[in-house]
Short mmCIF file of N, CA and C in Angstrom, two decimals:
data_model
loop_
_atom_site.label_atom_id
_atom_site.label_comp_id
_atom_site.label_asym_id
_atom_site.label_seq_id
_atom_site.Cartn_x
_atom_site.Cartn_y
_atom_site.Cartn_z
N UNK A 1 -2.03 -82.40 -51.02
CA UNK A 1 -1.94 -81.63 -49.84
C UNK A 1 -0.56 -81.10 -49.57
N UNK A 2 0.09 -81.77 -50.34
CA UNK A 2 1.46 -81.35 -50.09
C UNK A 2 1.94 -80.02 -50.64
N UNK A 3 1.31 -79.61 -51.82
CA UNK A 3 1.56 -78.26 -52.43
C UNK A 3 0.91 -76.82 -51.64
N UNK A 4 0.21 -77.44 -50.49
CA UNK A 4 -0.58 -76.41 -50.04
C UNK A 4 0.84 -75.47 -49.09
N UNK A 5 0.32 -74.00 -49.37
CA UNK A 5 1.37 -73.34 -48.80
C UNK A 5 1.15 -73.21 -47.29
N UNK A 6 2.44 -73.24 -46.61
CA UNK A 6 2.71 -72.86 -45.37
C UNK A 6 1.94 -71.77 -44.49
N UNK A 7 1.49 -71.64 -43.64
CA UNK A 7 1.00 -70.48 -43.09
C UNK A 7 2.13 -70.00 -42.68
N UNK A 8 2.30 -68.60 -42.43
CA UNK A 8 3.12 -68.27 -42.18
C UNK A 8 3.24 -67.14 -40.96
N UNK A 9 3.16 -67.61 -40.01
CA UNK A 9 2.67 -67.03 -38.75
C UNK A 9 3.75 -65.46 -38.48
N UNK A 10 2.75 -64.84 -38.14
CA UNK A 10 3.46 -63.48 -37.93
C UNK A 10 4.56 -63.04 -36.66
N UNK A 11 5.50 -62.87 -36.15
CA UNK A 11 5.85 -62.93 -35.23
C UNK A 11 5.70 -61.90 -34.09
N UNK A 12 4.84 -62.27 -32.90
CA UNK A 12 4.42 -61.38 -31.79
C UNK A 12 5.16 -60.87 -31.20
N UNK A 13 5.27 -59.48 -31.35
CA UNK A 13 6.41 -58.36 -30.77
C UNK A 13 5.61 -57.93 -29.24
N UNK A 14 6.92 -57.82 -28.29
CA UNK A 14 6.09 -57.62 -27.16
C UNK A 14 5.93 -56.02 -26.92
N UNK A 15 4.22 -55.72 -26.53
CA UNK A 15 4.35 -54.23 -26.56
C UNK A 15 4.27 -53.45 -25.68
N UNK A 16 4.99 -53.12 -25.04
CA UNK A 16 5.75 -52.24 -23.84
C UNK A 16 5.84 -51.01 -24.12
N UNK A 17 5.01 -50.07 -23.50
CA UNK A 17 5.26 -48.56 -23.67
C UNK A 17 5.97 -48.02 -22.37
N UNK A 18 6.37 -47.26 -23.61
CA UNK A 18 7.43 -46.21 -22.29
C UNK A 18 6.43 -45.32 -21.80
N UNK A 19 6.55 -45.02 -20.39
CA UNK A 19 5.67 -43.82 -19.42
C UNK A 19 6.70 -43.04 -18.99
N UNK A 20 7.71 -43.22 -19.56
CA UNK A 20 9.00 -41.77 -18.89
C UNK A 20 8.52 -40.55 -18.70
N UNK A 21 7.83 -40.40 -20.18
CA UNK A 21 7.17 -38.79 -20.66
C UNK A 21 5.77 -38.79 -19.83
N UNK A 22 5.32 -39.91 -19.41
CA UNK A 22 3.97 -39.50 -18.47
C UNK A 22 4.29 -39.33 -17.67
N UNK A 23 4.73 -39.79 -16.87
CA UNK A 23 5.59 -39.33 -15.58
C UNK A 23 5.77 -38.49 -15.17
N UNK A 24 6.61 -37.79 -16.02
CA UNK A 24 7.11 -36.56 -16.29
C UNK A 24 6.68 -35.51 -15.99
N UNK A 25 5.27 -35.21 -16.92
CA UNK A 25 4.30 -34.83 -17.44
C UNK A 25 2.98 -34.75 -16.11
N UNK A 26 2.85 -35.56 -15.34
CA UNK A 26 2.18 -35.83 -14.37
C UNK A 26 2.64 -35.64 -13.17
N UNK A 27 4.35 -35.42 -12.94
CA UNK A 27 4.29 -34.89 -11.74
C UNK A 27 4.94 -33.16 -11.84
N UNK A 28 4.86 -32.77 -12.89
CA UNK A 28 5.35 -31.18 -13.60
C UNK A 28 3.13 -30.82 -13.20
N UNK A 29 2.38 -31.55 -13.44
CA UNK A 29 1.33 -30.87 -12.67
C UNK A 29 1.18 -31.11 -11.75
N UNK A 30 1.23 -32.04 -11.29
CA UNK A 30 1.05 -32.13 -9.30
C UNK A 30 1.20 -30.79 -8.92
N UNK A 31 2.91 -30.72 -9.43
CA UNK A 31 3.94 -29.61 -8.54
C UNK A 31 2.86 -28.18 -8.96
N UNK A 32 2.43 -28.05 -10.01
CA UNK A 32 1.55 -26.88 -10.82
C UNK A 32 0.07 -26.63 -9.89
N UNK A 33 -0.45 -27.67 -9.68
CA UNK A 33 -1.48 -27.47 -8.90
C UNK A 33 -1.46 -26.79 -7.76
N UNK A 34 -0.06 -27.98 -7.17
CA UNK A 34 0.49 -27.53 -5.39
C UNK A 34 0.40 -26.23 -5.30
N UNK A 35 1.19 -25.88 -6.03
CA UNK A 35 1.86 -24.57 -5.85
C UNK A 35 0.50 -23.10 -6.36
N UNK A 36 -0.19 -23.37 -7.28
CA UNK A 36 -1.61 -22.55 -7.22
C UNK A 36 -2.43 -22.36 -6.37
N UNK A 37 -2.52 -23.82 -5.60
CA UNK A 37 -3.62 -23.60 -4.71
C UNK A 37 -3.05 -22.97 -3.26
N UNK A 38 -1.50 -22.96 -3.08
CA UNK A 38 -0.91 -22.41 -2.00
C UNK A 38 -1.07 -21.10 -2.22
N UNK A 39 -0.85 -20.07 -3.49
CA UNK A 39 -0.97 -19.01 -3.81
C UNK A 39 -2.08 -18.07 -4.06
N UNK A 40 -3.23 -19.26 -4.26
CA UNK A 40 -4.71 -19.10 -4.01
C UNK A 40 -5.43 -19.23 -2.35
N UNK A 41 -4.58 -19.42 -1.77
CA UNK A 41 -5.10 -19.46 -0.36
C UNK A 41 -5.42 -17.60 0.17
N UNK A 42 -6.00 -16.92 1.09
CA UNK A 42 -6.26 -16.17 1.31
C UNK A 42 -5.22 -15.49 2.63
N UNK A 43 -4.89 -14.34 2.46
CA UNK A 43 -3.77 -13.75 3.09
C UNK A 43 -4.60 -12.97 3.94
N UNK A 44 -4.54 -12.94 5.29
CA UNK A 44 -4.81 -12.42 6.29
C UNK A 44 -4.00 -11.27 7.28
N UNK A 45 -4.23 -10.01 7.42
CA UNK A 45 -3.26 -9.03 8.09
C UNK A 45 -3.90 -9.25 9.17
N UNK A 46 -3.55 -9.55 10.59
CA UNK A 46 -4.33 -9.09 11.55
C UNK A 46 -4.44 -7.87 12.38
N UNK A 47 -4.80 -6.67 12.39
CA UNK A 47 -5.05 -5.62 12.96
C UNK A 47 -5.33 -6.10 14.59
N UNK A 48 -4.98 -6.52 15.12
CA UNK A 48 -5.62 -6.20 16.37
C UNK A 48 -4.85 -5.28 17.25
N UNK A 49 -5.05 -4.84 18.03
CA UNK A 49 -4.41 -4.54 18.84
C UNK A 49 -3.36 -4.95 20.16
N UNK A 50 -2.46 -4.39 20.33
CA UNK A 50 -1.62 -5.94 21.16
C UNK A 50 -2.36 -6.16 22.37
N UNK A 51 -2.26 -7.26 23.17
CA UNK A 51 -2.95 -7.55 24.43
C UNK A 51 -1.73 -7.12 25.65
N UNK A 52 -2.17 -6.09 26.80
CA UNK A 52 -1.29 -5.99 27.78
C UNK A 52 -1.63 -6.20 28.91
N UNK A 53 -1.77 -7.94 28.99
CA UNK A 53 -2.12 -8.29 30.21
C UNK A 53 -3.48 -8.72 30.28
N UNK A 54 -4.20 -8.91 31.41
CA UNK A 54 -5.43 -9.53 31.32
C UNK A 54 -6.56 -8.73 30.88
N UNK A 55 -7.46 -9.10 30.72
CA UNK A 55 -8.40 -8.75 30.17
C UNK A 55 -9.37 -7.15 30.63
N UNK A 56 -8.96 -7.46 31.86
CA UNK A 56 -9.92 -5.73 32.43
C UNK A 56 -8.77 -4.76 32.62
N UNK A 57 -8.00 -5.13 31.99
CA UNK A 57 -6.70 -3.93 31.81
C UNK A 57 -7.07 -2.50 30.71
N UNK A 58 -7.14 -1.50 30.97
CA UNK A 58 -7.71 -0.65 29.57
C UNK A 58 -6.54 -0.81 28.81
N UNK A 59 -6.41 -1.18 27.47
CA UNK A 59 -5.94 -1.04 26.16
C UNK A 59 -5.15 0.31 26.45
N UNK A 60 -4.00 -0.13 25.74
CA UNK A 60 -3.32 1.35 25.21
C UNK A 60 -3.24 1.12 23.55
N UNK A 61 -3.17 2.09 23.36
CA UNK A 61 -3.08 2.72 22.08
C UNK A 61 -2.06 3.59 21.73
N UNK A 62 -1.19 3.23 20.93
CA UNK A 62 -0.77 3.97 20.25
C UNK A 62 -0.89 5.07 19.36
N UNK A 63 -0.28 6.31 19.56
CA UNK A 63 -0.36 7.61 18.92
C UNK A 63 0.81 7.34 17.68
N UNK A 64 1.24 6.34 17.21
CA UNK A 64 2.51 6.71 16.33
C UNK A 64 1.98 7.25 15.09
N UNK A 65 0.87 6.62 14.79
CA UNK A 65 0.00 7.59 13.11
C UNK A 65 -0.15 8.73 13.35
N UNK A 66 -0.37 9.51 14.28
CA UNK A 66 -0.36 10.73 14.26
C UNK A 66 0.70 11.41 14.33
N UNK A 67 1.94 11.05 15.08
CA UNK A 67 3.30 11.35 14.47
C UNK A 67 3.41 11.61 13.09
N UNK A 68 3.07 10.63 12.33
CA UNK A 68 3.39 10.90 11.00
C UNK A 68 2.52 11.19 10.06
N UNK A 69 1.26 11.26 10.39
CA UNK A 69 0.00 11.78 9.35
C UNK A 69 -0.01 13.40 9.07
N UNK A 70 0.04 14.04 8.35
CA UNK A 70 0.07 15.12 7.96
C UNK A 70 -0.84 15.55 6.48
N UNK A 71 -1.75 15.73 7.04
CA UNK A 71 -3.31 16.51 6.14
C UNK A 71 -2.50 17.80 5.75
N UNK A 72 -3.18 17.98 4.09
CA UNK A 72 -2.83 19.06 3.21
C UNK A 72 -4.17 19.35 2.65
N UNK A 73 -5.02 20.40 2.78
CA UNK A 73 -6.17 20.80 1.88
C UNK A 73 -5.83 21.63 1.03
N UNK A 74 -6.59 21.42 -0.27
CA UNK A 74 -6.22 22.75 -1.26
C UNK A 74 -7.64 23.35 -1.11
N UNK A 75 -7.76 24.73 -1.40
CA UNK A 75 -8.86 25.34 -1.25
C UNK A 75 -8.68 25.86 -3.00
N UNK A 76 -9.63 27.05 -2.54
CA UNK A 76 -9.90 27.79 -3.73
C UNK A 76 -8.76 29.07 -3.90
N UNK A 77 -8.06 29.68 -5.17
CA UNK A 77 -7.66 31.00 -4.79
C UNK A 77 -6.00 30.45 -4.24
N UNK A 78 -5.86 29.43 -4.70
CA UNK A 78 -4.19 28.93 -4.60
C UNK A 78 -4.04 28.71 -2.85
N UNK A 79 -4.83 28.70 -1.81
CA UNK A 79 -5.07 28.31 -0.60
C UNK A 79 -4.68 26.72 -0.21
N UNK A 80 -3.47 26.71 0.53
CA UNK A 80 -3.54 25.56 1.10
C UNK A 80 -3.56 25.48 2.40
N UNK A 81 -3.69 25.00 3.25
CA UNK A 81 -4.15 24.53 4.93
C UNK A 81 -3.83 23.29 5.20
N UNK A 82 -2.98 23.03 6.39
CA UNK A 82 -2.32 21.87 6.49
C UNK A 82 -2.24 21.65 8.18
N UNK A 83 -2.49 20.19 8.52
CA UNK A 83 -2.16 20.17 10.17
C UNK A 83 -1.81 18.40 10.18
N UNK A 84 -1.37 18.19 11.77
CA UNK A 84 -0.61 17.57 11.33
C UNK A 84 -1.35 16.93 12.85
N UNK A 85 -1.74 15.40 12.48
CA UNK A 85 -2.53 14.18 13.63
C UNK A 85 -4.07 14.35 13.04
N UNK A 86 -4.73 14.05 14.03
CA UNK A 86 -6.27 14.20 13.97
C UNK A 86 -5.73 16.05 14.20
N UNK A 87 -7.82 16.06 13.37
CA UNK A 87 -7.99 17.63 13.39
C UNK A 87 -8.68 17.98 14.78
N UNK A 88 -9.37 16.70 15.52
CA UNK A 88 -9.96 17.07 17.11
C UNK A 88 -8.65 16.80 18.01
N UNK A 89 -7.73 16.79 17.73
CA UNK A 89 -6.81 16.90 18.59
C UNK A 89 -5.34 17.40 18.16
N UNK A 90 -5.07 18.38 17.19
CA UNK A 90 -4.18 18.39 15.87
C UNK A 90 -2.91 18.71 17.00
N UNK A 91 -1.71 17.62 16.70
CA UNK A 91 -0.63 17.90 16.63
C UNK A 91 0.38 19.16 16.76
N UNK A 92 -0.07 19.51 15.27
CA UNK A 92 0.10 21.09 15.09
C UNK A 92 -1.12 21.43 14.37
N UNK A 93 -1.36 22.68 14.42
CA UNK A 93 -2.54 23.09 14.93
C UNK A 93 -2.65 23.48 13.65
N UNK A 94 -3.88 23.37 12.77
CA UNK A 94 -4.52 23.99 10.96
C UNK A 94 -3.69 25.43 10.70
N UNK A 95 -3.02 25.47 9.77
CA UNK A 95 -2.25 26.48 9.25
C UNK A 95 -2.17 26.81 7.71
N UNK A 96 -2.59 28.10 7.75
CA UNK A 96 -2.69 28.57 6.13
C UNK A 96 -1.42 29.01 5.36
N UNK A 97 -0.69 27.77 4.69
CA UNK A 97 0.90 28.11 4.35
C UNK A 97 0.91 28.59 2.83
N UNK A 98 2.19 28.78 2.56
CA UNK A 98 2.37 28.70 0.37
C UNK A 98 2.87 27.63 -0.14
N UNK A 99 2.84 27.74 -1.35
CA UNK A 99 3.27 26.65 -1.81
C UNK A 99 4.70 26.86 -1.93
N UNK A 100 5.62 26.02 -2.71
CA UNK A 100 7.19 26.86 -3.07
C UNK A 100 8.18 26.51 -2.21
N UNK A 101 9.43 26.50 -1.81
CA UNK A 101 10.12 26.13 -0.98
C UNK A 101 10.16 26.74 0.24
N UNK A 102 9.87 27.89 0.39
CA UNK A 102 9.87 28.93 1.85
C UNK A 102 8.30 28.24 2.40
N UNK A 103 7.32 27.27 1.68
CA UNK A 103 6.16 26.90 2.33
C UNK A 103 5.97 25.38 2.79
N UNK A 104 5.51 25.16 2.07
CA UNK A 104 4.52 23.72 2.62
C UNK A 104 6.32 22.46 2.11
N UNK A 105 6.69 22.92 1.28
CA UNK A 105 7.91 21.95 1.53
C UNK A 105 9.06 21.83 2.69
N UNK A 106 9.23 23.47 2.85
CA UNK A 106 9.68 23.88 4.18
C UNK A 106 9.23 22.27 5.59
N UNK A 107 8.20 22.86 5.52
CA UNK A 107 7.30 21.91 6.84
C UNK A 107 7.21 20.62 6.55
N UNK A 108 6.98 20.28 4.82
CA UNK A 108 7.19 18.58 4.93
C UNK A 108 8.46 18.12 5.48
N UNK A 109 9.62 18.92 4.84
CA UNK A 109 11.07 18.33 5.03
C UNK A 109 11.17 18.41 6.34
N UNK A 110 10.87 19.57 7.19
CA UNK A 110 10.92 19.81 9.13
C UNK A 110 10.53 18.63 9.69
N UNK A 111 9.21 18.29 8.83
CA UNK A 111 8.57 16.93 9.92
C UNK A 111 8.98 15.93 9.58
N UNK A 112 9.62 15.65 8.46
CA UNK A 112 10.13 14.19 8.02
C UNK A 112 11.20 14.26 8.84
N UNK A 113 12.59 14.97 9.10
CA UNK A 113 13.24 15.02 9.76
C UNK A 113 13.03 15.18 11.09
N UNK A 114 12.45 15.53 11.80
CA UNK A 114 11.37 15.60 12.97
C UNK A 114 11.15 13.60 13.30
N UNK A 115 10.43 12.86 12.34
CA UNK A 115 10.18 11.65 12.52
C UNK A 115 11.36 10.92 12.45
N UNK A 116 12.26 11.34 11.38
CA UNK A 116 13.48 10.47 11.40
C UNK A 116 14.37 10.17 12.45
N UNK A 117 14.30 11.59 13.41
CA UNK A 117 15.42 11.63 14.80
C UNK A 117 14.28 11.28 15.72
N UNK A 118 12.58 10.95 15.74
CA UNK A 118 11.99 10.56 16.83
C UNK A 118 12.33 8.77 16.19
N UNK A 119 12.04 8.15 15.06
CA UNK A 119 12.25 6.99 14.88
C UNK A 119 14.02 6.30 15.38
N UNK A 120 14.95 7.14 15.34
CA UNK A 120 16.38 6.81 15.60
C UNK A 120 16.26 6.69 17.15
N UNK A 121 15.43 7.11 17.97
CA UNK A 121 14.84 6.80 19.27
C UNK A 121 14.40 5.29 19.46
N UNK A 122 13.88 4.74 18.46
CA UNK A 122 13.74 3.26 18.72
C UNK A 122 12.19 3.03 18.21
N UNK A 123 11.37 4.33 17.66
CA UNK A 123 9.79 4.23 17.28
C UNK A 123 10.07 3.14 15.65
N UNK A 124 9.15 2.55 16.38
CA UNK A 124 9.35 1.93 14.44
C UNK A 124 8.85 2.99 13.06
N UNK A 125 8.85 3.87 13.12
CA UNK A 125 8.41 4.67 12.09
C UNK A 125 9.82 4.62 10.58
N UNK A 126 8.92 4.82 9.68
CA UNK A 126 9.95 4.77 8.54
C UNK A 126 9.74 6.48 7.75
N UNK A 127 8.24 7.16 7.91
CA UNK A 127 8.53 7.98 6.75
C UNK A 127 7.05 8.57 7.29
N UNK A 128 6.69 9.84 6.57
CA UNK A 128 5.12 10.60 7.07
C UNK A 128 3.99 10.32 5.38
N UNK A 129 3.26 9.99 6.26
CA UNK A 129 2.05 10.04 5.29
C UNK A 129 1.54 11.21 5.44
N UNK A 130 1.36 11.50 4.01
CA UNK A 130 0.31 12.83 3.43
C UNK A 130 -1.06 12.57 3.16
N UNK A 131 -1.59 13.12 3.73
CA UNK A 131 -3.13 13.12 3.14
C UNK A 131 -3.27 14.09 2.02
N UNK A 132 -3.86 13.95 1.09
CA UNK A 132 -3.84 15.03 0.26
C UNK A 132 -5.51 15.39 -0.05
N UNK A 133 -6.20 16.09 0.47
CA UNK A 133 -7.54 16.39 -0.15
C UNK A 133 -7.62 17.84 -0.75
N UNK A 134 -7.80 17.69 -1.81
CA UNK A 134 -8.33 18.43 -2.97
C UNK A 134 -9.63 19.01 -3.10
N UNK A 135 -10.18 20.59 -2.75
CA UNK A 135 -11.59 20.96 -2.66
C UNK A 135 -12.02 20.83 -4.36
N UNK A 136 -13.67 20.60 -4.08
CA UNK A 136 -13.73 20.85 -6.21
C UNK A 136 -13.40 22.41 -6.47
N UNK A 137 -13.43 23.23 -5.51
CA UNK A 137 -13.08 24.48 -5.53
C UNK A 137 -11.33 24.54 -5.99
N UNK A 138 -10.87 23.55 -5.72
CA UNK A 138 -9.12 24.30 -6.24
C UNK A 138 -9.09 23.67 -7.43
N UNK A 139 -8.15 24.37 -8.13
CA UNK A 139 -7.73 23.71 -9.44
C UNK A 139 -6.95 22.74 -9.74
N UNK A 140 -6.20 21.99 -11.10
CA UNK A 140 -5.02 20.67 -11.10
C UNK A 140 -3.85 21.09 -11.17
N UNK A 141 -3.60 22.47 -10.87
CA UNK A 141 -2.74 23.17 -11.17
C UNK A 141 -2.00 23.35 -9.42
N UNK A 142 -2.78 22.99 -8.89
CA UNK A 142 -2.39 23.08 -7.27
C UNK A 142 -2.21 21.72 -7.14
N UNK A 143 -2.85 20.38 -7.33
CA UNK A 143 -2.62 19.16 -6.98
C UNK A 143 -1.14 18.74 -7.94
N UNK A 144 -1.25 19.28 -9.15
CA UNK A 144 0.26 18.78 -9.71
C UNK A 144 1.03 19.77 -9.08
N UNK A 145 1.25 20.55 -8.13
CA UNK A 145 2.16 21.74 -7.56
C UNK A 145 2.73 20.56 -6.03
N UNK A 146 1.42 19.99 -5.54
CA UNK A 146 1.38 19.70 -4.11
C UNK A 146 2.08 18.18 -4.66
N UNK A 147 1.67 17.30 -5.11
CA UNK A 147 2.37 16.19 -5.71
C UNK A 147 3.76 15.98 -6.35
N UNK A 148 4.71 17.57 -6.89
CA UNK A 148 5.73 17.72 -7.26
C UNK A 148 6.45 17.94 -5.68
N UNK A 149 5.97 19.05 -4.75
CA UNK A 149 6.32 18.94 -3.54
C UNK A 149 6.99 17.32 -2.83
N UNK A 150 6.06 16.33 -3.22
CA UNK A 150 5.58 15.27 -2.48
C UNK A 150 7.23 14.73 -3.47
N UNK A 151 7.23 14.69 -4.58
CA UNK A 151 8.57 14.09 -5.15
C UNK A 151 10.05 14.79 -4.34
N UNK A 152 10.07 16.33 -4.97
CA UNK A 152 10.94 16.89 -4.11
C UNK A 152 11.58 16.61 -2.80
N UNK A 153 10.22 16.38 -1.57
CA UNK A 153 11.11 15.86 -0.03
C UNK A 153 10.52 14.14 -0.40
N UNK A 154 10.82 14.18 -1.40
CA UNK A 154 10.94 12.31 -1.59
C UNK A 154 9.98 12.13 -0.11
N UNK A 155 9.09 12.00 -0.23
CA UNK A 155 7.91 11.45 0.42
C UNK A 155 6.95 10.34 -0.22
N UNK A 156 6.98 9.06 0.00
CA UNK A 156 6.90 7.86 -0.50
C UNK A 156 5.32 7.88 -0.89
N UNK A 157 4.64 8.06 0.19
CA UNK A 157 3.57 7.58 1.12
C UNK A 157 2.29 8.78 1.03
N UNK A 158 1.58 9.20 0.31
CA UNK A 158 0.56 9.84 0.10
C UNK A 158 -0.49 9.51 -0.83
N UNK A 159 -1.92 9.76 0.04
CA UNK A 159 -2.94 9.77 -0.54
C UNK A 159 -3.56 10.80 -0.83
N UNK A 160 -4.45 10.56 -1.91
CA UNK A 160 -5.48 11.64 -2.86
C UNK A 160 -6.62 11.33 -2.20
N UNK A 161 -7.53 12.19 -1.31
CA UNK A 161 -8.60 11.85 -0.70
C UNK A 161 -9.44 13.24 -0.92
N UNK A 162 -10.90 12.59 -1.76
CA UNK A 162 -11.46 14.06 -2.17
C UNK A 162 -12.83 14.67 -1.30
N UNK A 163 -12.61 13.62 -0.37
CA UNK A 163 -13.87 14.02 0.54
C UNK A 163 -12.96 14.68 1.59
N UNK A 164 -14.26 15.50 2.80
CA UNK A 164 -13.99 15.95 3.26
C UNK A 164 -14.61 15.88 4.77
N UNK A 165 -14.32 16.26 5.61
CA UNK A 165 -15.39 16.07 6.91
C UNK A 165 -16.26 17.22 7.07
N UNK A 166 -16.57 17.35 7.67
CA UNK A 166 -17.51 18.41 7.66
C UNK A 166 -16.63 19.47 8.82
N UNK A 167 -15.76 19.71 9.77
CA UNK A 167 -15.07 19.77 10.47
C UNK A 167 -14.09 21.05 9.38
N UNK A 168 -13.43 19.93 8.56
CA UNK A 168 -12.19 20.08 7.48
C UNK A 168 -13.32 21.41 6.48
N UNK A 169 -14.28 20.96 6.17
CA UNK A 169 -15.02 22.04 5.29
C UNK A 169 -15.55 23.33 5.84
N UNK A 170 -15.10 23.60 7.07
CA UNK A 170 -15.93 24.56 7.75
C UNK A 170 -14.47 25.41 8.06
N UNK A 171 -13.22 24.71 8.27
CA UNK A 171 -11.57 25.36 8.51
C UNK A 171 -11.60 26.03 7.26
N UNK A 172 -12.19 25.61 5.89
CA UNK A 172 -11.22 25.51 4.43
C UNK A 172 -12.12 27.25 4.08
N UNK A 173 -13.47 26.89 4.40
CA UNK A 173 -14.55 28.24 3.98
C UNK A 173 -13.68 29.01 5.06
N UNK A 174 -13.30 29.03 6.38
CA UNK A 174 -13.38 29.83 7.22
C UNK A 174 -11.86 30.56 7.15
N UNK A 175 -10.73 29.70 6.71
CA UNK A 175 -9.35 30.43 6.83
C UNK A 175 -9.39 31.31 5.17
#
């Protein structure tokens, strides 16, 4: 019994893992989640109108969009027609101008400057929106004319709108 060999027992290492890198790793998504689901939340403008006073007070309303809204139609035959607020109550009143600097840029630059010295009054206004509607009757040769205009008096703020009212279609046949 004596020749029998030794066992030779293995020696038990203690096994301790590092979690530095989980850690790590686990709060780099927390922060990833946080921050998605804050950016995934839904953004709300509220339009209302301001409240002045109690309730059976009539509302005022502000006219400042019509200060600065200014409708441009192209017709047929190099025709443009332009007014400036609503058309049931126009500002300035539907006018058949040219294109070119003696025309319709003439009147953008008048009214932008027009808004700029009514806004230095204290209106919060920054700049005039263009409406731009396009008949299928005019050509692209007038909308890239009216849109170079729109660069020229650096006018920020215009839309391409190809409908029409019925109002607007009865000025466009009639001037």
């Amino acid at each position: 019994m004596e020749n029998l060999p030794k066992k030779i027992r293995s020696k038990k290492l203690s096994t301790r893992v590092d979690l530095t890198a989980m850690v790590s790793v686990s709060f780099l998504l927390i922060i990833f989640f946080m921050v998605t689901i804050e950016l995934a939340k839904p953004r709300v403008l509220v339009l209302d109108s301001p409240d002045y006073g109690c309730c059976d007070c009539p509302r005022y309303y502000s006219h400042e969009g019509e200060n600065r809204s200014i409708t441009v139609m192209l017709g047929e035959n190099n025709k443009l027609i332009y007014y400036m607020g609503l058309l049931e109550s126009p500002m300035v009143s539907p006018k058949e101008i040219k294109y070119g600097k003696d025309g319709i840029r003439r009147e953008l630059l008048q009214r932008k400057n027009n808004l700029l010295k009514y806004a230095a009054n204290g209106a919060k206004l920054e700049n005039i929106t263009v409406i731009i509607k396009p008949s299928k009757k005019s050509n692209y040769k007038n909308l890239i004319d009216i849109l170079n205009e729109m660069e020229i008096a650096k006018i920020s703020t215009y839309a391409i709108v190809p409908e029409f009212t019925p109002e607007e279609s009865k000025l466009l046949a009639s001037k």
